PDB file of C-alpha atoms in Angstrom:
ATOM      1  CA  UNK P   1       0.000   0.000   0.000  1.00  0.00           C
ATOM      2  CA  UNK P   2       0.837   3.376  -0.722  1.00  0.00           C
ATOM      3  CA  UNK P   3       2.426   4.859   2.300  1.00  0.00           C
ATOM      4  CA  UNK P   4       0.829   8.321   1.629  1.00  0.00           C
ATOM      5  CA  UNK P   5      -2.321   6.877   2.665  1.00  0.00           C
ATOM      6  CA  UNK P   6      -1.127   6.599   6.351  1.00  0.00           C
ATOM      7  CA  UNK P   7      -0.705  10.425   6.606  1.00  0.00           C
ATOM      8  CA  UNK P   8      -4.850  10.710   6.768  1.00  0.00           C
ATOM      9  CA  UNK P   9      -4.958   8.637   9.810  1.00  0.00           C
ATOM     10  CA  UNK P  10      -3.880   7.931  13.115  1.00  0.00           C
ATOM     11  CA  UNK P  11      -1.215   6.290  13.353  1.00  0.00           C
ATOM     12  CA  UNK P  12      -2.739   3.893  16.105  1.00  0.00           C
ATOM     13  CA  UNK P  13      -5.096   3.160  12.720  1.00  0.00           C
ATOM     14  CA  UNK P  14      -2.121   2.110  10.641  1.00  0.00           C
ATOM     15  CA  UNK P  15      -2.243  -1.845  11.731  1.00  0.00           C
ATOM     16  CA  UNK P  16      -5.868  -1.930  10.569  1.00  0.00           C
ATOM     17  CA  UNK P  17      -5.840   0.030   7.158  1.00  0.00           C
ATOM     18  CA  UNK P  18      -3.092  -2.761   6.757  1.00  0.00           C
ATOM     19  CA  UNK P  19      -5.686  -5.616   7.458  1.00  0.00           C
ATOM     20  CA  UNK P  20      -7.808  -3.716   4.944  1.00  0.00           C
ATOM     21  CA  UNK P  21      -5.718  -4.153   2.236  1.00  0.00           C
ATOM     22  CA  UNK P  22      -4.910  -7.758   3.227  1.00  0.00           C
ATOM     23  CA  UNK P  23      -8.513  -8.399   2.920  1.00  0.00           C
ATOM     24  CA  UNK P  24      -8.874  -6.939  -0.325  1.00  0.00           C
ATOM     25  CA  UNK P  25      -5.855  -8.821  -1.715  1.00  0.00           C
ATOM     26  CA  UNK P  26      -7.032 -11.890  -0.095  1.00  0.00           C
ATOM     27  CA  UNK P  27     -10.463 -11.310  -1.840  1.00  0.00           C
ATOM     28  CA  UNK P  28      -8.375 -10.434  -5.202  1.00  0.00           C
ATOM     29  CA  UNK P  29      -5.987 -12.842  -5.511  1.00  0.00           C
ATOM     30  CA  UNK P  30      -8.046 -16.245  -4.176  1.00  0.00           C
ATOM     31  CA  UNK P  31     -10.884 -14.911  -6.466  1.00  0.00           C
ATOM     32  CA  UNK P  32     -13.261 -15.614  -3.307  1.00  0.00           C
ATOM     33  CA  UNK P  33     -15.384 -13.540  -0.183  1.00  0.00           C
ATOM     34  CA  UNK P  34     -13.607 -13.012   2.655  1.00  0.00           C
ATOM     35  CA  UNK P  35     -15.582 -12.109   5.748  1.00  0.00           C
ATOM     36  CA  UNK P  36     -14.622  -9.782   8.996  1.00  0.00           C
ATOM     37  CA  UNK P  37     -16.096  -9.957  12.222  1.00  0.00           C
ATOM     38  CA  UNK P  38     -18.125  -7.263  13.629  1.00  0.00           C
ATOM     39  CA  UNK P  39     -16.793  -3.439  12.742  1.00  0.00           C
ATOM     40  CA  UNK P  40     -17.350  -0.742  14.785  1.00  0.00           C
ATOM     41  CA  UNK P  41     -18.599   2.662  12.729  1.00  0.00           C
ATOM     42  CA  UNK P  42     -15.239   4.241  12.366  1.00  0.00           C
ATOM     43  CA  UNK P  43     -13.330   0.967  11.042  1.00  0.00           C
ATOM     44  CA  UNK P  44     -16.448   0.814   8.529  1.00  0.00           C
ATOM     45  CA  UNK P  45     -15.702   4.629   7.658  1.00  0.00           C
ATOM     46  CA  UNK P  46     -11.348   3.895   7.261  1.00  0.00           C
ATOM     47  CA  UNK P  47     -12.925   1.088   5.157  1.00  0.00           C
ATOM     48  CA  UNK P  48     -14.797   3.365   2.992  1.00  0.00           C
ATOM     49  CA  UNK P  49     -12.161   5.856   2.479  1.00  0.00           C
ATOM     50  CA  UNK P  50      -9.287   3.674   2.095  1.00  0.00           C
ATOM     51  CA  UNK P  51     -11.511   1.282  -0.945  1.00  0.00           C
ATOM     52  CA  UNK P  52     -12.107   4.350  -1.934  1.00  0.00           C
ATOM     53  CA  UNK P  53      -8.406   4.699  -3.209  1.00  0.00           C
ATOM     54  CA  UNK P  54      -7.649   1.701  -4.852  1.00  0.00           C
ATOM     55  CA  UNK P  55      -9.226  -0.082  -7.898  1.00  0.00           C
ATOM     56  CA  UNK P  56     -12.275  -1.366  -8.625  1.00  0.00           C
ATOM     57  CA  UNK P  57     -11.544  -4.944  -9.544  1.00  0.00           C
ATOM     58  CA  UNK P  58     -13.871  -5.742  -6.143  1.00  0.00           C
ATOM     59  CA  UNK P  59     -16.704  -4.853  -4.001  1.00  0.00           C
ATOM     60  CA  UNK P  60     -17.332  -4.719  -0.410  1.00  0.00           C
ATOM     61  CA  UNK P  61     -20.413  -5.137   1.436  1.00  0.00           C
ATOM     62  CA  UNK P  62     -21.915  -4.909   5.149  1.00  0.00           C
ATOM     63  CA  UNK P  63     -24.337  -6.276   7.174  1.00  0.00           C
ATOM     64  CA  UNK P  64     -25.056  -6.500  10.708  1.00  0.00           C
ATOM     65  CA  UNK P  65     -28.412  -8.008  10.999  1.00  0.00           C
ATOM     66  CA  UNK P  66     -30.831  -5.194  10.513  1.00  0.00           C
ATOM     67  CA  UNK P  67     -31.225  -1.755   8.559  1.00  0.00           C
ATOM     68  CA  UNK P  68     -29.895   0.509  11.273  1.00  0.00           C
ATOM     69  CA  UNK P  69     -27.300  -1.541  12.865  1.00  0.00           C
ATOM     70  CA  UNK P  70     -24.293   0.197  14.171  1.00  0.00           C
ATOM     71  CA  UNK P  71     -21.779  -2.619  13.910  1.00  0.00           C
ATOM     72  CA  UNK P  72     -21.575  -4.734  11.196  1.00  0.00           C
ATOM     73  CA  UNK P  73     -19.473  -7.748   9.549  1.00  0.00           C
ATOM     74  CA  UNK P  74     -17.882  -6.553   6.222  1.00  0.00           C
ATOM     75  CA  UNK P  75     -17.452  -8.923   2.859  1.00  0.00           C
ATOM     76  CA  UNK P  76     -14.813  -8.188   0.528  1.00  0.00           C
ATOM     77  CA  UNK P  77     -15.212 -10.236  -2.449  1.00  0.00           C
ATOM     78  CA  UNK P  78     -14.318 -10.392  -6.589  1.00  0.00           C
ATOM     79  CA  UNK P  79     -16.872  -8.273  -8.887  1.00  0.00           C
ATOM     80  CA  UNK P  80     -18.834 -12.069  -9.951  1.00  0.00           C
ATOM     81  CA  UNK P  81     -19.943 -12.080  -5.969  1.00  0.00           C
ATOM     82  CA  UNK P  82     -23.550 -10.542  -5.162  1.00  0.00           C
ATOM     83  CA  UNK P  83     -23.588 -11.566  -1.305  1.00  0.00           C
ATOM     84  CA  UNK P  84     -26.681 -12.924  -0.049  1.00  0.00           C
ATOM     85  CA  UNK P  85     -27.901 -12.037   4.343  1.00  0.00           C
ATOM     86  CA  UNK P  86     -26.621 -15.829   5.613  1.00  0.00           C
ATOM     87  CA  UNK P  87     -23.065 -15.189   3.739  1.00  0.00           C
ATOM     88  CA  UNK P  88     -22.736 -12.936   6.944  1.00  0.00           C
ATOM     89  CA  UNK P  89     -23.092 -16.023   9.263  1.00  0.00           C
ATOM     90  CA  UNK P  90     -24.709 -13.851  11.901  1.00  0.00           C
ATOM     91  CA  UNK P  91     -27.229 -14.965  14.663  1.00  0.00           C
ATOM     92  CA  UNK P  92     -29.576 -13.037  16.637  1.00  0.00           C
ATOM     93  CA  UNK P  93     -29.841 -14.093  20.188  1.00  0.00           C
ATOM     94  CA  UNK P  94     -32.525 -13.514  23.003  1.00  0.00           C
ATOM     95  CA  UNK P  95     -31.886 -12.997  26.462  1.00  0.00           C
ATOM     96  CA  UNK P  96     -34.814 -14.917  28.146  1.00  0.00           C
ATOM     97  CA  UNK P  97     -35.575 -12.830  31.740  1.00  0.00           C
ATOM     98  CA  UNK P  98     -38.163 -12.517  34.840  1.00  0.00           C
ATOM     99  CA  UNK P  99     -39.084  -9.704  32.755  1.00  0.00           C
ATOM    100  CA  UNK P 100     -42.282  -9.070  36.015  1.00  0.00           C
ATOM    101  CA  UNK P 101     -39.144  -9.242  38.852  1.00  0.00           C
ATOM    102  CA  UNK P 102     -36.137  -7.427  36.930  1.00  0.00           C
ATOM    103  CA  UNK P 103     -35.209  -4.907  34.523  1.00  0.00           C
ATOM    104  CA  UNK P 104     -31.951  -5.120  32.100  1.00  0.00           C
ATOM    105  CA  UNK P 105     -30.192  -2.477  30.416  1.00  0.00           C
ATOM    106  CA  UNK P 106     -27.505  -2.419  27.641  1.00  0.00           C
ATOM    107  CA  UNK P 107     -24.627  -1.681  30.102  1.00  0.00           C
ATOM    108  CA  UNK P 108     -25.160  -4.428  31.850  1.00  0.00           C
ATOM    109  CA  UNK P 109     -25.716  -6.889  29.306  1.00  0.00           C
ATOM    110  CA  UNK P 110     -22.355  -5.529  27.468  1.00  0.00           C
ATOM    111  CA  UNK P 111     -20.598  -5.976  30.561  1.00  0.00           C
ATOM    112  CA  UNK P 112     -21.648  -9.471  30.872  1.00  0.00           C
ATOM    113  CA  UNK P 113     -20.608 -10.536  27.193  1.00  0.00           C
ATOM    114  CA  UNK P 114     -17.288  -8.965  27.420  1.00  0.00           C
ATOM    115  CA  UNK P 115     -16.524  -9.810  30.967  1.00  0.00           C
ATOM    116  CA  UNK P 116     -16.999 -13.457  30.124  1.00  0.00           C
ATOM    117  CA  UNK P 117     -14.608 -13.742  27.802  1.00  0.00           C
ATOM    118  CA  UNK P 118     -15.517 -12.996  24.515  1.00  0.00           C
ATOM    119  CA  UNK P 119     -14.168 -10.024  22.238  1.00  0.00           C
ATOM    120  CA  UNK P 120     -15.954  -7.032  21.226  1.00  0.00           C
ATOM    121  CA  UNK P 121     -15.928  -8.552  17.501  1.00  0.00           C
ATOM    122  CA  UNK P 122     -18.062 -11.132  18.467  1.00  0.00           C
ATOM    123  CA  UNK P 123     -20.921  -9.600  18.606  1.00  0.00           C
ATOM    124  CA  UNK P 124     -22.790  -6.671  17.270  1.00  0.00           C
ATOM    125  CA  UNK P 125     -25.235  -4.369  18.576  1.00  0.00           C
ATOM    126  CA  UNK P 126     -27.302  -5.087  21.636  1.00  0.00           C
ATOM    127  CA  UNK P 127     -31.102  -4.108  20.880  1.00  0.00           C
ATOM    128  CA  UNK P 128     -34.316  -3.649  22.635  1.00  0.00           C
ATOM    129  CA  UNK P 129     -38.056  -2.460  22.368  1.00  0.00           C
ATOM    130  CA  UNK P 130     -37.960  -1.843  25.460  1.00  0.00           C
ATOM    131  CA  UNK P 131     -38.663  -5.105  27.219  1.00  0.00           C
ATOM    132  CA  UNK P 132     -37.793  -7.861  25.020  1.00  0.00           C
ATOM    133  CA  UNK P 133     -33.581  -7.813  24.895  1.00  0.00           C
ATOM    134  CA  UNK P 134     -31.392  -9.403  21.384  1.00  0.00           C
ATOM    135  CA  UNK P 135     -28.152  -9.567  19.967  1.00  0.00           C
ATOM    136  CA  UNK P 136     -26.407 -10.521  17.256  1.00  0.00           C
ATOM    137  CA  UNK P 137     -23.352 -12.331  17.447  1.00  0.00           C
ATOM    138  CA  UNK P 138     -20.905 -14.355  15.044  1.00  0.00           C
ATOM    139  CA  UNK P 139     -22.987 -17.476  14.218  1.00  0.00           C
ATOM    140  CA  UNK P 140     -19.518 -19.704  14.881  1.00  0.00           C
ATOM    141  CA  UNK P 141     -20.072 -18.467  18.756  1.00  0.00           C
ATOM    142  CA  UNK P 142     -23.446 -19.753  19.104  1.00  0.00           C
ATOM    143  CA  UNK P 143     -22.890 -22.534  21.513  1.00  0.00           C
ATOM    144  CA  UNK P 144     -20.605 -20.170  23.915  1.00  0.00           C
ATOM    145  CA  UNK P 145     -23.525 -17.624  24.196  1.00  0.00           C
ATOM    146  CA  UNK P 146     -26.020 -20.751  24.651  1.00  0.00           C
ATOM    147  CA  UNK P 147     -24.128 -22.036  27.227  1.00  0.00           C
ATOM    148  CA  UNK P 148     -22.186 -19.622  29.208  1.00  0.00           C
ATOM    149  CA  UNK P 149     -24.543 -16.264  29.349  1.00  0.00           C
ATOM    150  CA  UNK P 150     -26.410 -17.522  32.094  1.00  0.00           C
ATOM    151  CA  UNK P 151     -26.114 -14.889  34.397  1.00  0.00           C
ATOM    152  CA  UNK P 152     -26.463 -10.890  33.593  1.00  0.00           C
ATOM    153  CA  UNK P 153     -25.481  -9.582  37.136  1.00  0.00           C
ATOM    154  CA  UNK P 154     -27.767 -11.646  40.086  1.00  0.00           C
ATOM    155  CA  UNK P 155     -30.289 -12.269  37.064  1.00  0.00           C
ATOM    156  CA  UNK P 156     -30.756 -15.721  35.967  1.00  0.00           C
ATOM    157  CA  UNK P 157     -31.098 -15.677  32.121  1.00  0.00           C
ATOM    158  CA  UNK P 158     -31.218 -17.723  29.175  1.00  0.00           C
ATOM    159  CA  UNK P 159     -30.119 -16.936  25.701  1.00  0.00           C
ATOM    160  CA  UNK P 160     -32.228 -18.551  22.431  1.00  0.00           C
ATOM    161  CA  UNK P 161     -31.614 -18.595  19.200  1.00  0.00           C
ATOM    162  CA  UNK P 162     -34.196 -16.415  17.345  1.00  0.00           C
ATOM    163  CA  UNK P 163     -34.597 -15.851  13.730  1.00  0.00           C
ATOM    164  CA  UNK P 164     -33.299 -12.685  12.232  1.00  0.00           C
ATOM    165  CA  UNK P 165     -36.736 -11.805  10.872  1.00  0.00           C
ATOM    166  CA  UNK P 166     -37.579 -11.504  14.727  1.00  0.00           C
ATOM    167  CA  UNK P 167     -35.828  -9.118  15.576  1.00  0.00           C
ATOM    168  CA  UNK P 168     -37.567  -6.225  17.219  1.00  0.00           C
ATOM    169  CA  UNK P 169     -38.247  -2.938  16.286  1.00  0.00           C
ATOM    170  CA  UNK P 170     -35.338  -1.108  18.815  1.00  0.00           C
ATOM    171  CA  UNK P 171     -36.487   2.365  21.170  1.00  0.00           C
ATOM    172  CA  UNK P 172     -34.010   4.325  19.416  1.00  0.00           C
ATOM    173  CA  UNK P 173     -33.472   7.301  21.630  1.00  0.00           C
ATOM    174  CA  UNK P 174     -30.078   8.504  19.800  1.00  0.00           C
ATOM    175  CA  UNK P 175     -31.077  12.542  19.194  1.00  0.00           C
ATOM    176  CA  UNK P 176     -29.062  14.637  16.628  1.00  0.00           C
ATOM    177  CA  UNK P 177     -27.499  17.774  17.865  1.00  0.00           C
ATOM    178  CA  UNK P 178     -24.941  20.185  16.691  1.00  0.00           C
ATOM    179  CA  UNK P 179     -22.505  21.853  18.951  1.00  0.00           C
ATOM    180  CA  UNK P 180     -19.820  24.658  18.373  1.00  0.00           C
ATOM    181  CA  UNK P 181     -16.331  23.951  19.731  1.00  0.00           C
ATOM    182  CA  UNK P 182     -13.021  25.977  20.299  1.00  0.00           C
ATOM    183  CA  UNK P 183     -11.240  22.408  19.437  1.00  0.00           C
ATOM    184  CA  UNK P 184     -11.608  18.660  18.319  1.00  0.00           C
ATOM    185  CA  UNK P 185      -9.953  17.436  21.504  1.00  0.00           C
ATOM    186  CA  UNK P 186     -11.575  14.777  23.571  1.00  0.00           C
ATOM    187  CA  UNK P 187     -12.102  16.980  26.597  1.00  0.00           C
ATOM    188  CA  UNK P 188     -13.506  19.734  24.501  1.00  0.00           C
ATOM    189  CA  UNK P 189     -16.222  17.805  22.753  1.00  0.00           C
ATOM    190  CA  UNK P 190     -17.100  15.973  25.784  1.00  0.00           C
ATOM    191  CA  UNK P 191     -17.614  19.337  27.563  1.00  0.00           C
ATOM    192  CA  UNK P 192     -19.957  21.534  25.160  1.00  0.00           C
ATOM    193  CA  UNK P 193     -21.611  17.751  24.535  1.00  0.00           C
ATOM    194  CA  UNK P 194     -22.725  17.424  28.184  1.00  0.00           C
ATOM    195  CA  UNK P 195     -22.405  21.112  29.178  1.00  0.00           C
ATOM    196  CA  UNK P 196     -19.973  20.689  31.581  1.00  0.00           C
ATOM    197  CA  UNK P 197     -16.526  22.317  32.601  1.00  0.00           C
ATOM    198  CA  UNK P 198     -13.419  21.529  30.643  1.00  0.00           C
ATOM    199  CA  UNK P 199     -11.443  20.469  33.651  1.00  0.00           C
ATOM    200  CA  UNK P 200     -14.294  18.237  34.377  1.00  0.00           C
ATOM    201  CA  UNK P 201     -14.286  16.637  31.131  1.00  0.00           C
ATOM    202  CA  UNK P 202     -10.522  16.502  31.500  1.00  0.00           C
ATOM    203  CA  UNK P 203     -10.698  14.276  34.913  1.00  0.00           C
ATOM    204  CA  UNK P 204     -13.267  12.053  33.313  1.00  0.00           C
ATOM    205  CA  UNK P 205     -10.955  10.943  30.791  1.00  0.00           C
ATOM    206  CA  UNK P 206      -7.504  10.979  33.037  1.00  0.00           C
ATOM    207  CA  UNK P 207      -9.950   8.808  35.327  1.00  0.00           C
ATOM    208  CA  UNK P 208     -10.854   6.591  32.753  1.00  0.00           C
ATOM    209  CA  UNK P 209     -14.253   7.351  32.621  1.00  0.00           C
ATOM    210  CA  UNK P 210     -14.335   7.965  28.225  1.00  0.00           C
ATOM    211  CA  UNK P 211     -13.833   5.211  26.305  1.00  0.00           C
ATOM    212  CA  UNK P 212     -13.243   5.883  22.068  1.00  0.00           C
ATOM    213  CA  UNK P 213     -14.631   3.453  19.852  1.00  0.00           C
ATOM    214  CA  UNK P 214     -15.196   1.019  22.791  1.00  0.00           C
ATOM    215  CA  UNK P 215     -11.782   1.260  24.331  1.00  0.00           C
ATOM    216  CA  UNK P 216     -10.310   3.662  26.942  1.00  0.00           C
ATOM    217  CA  UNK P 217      -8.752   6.863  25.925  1.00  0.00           C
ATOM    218  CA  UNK P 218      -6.699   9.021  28.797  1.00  0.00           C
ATOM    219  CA  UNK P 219      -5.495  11.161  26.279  1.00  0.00           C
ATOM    220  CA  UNK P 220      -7.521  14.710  27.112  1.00  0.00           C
ATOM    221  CA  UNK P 221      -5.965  16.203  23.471  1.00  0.00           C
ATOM    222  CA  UNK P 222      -6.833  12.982  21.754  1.00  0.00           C
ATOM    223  CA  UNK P 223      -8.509  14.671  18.143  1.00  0.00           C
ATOM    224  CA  UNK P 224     -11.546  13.503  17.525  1.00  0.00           C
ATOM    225  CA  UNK P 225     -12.560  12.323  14.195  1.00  0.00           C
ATOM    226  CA  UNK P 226     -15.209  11.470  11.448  1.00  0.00           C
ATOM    227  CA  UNK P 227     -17.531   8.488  13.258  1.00  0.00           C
ATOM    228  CA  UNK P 228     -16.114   8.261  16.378  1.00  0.00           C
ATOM    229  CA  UNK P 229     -17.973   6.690  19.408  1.00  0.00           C
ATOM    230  CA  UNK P 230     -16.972   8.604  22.442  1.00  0.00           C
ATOM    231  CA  UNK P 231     -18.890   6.896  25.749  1.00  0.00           C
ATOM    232  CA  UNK P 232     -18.595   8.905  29.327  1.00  0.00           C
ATOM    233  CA  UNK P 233     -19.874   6.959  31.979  1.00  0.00           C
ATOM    234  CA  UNK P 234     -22.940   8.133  33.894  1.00  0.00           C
ATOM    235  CA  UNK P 235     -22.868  10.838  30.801  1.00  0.00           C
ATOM    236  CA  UNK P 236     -24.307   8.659  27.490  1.00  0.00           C
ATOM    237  CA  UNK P 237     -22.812   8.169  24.153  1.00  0.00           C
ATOM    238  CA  UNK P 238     -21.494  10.631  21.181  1.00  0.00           C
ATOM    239  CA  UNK P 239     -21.137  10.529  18.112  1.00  0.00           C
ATOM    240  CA  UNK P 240     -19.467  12.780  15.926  1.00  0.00           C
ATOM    241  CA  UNK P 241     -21.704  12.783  12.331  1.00  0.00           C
ATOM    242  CA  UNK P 242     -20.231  15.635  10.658  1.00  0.00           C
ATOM    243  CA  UNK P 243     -18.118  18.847  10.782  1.00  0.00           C
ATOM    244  CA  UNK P 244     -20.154  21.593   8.805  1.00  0.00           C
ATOM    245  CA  UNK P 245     -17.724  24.090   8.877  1.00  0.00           C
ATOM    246  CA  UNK P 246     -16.517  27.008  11.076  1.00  0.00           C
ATOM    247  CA  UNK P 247     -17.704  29.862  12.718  1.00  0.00           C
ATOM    248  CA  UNK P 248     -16.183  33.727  12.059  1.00  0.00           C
ATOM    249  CA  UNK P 249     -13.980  32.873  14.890  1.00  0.00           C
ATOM    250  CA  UNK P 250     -12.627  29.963  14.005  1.00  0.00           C
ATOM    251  CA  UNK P 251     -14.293  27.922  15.910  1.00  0.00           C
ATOM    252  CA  UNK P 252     -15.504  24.187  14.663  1.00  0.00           C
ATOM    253  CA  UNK P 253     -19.766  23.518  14.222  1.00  0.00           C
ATOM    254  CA  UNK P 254     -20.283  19.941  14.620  1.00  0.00           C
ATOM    255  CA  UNK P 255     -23.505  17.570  14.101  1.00  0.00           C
ATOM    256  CA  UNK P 256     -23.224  15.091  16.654  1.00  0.00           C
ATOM    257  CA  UNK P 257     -25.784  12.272  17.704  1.00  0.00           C
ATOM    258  CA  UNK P 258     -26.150  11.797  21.298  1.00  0.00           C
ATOM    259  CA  UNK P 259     -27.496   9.052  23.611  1.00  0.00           C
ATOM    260  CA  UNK P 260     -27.620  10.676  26.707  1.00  0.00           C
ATOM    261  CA  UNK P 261     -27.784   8.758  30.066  1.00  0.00           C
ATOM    262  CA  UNK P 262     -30.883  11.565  31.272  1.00  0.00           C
ATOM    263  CA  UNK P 263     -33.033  12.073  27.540  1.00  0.00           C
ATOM    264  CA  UNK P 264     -33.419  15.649  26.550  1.00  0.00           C
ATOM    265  CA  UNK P 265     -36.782  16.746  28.090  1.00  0.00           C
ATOM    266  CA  UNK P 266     -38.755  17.264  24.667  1.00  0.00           C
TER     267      UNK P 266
END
C-alpha cells in the first residue's frame, strides 16, 4: 500500500488500514469472499475511504443483521460475488428474563458478554423495544452464548436462538445535535456535549471514565474524528456525524448524535 495513505490517519489506525488491504488482496488474488467480524462505525468509515483509493476490480459489502445496525461484519469479495444475508453467518440471540421481577439495560448486558470472555468482535449491537432484549453475534459463537450467558449480574437468564426476521423494532433514543467547539480534543467535545466544565471533562478521561470506539482513551488532546464513538460513563454516548464548517472565529460547528444517560426533556 501506498504509504501516503497513512498520513490521513492515526497512526494507532495504521495496523488496521493494513488488514484492509490484506482483505482486499485476499479477496483479489483467491478470487473468493472473505468475511470480517463485527466493525465498529469508524473501522467501517477507514474502510470506505481507504476502498475508496484503490481499484475497482472488487466490491465490499456490510451487514449487521438489521437496517440501522451500528456494527456490522464486512465482505470483501471479486466483482462475480452478489452476497446474499446468511453469507454474513450472523445470529440473533434472546436474552430470556423474569421480565415481572427485573429490569436489564444495555450496560449491563455488554458488561456481561465482554466480561466473560468474549471479544468485542463477536458480537454486534445489543437491541431492545424496550422489554424484550437481542443480539447478534458471530454465528460460529453460538454454543458459547447458549451455554455460558447464564447470568447478567444476580439475574438468571437464558439466551435462544431467534430468527433474524424476529428481531424487534429497537427504542431508538439517539437525538441529533450540533454543537460549536473551540477544538476537536476529547475533553472539549465531551464538555460543550454534556455542558460541563473543561477540567471536568478533562478528569473524566484521566480517570478513565471515556472510552473511544469502545476502548479507553486518557489522552484529554486525543482529536476527535469522522464516526467516532466517544462513551462517558454516567454521561451517554457521542457521536461525531459531521463537521459543517466554522464559525467567524474559528471555531468548529459539529452535528453530533447523542445518547444521553438523562433524555433531553422534549
Amino acid at each position: 500500500m501506498d504509504s501516503a495513505v497513512f498520513q490521513h490517519f492515526r497512526p494507532e489506525e495504521r495496523p488496521f488500514i493494513e488488514r484492509i488491504n490484506d482483505w482486499r488482496n485476499q479477496a483479489v488474488n483467491e478470487y473468493r469472499p472473505i468475511l470480517t467480524d463485527f466493525l465498529d462505525p469508524r473501522q467501517i468509515f477507514l474502510i470506505e475511504t481507504v476502498i475508496g483509493k484503490t481499484d475497482d476490480s472488487f466490491k465490499y459489502s456490510q451487514d449487521g443483521g438489521y437496517n440501522q445496525s451500528e456494527r456490522k461484519r464486512v465482505i470483501f469479495a471479486p466483482d462475480y460475488f452478489t452476497p446474499q444475508s446468511s453469507d454474513y453467518h450472523i445470529q440473533l440471540f434472546e436474552i430470556k428474563y423474569p421480565i415481572k421481577f427485573a429490569t436489564l439495560s444495555h450496560g449491563r448486558i455488554l458488561g456481561t458478554l465482554i466480561n466473560s470472555g468474549v471479544d468485542r468482535s463477536q458480537f454486534g449491537d445489543i437491541i431492545t423495544d424496550g422489554e424484550t432484549w437481542q443480539f447478534f453475534g458471530v454465528e460460529a459463537m453460538t454454543s458459547f452464548f447458549v451455554e455460558q450467558i447464564t447470568k447478567i449480574g444476580s439475574i438468571n437468564v437464558r439466551v435462544e436462538l431467534v430468527p433474524i426476521l424476529d428481531a424487534v423494532i429497537p427504542v431508538v433514543d439517539w437525538q441529533e445535535e450540533s454543537i460549536v467547539t473551540t477544538s476537536m480534543r476529547l475533553d472539549t467535545i465531551i464538555s460543550e456535549t454534556f455542558n460541563i466544565s473543561r477540567q471536568r471533562a478533562k478528569e473524566l478521561v484521566e480517570d478513565q471514565r471515556v472510552q473511544v470506539n469502545w476502548s479507553i482513551n486518557q489522552h484529554p488532546d486525543f482529536q476527535v474524528d469522522l464516526l467516532d464513538m466517544l462513551s462517558v460513563r454516567k454521561f451517554g454516548r457521542v457521536q461525531l456525524l459531521d463537521v459543517l464548517g466554522r464559525t467567524r472565529k474559528e471555531r468548529y460547528k459539529l452535528k453530533i448524535a447523542t445518547l444521553r444517560r438523562q433524555p433531553l426533556s422534549h
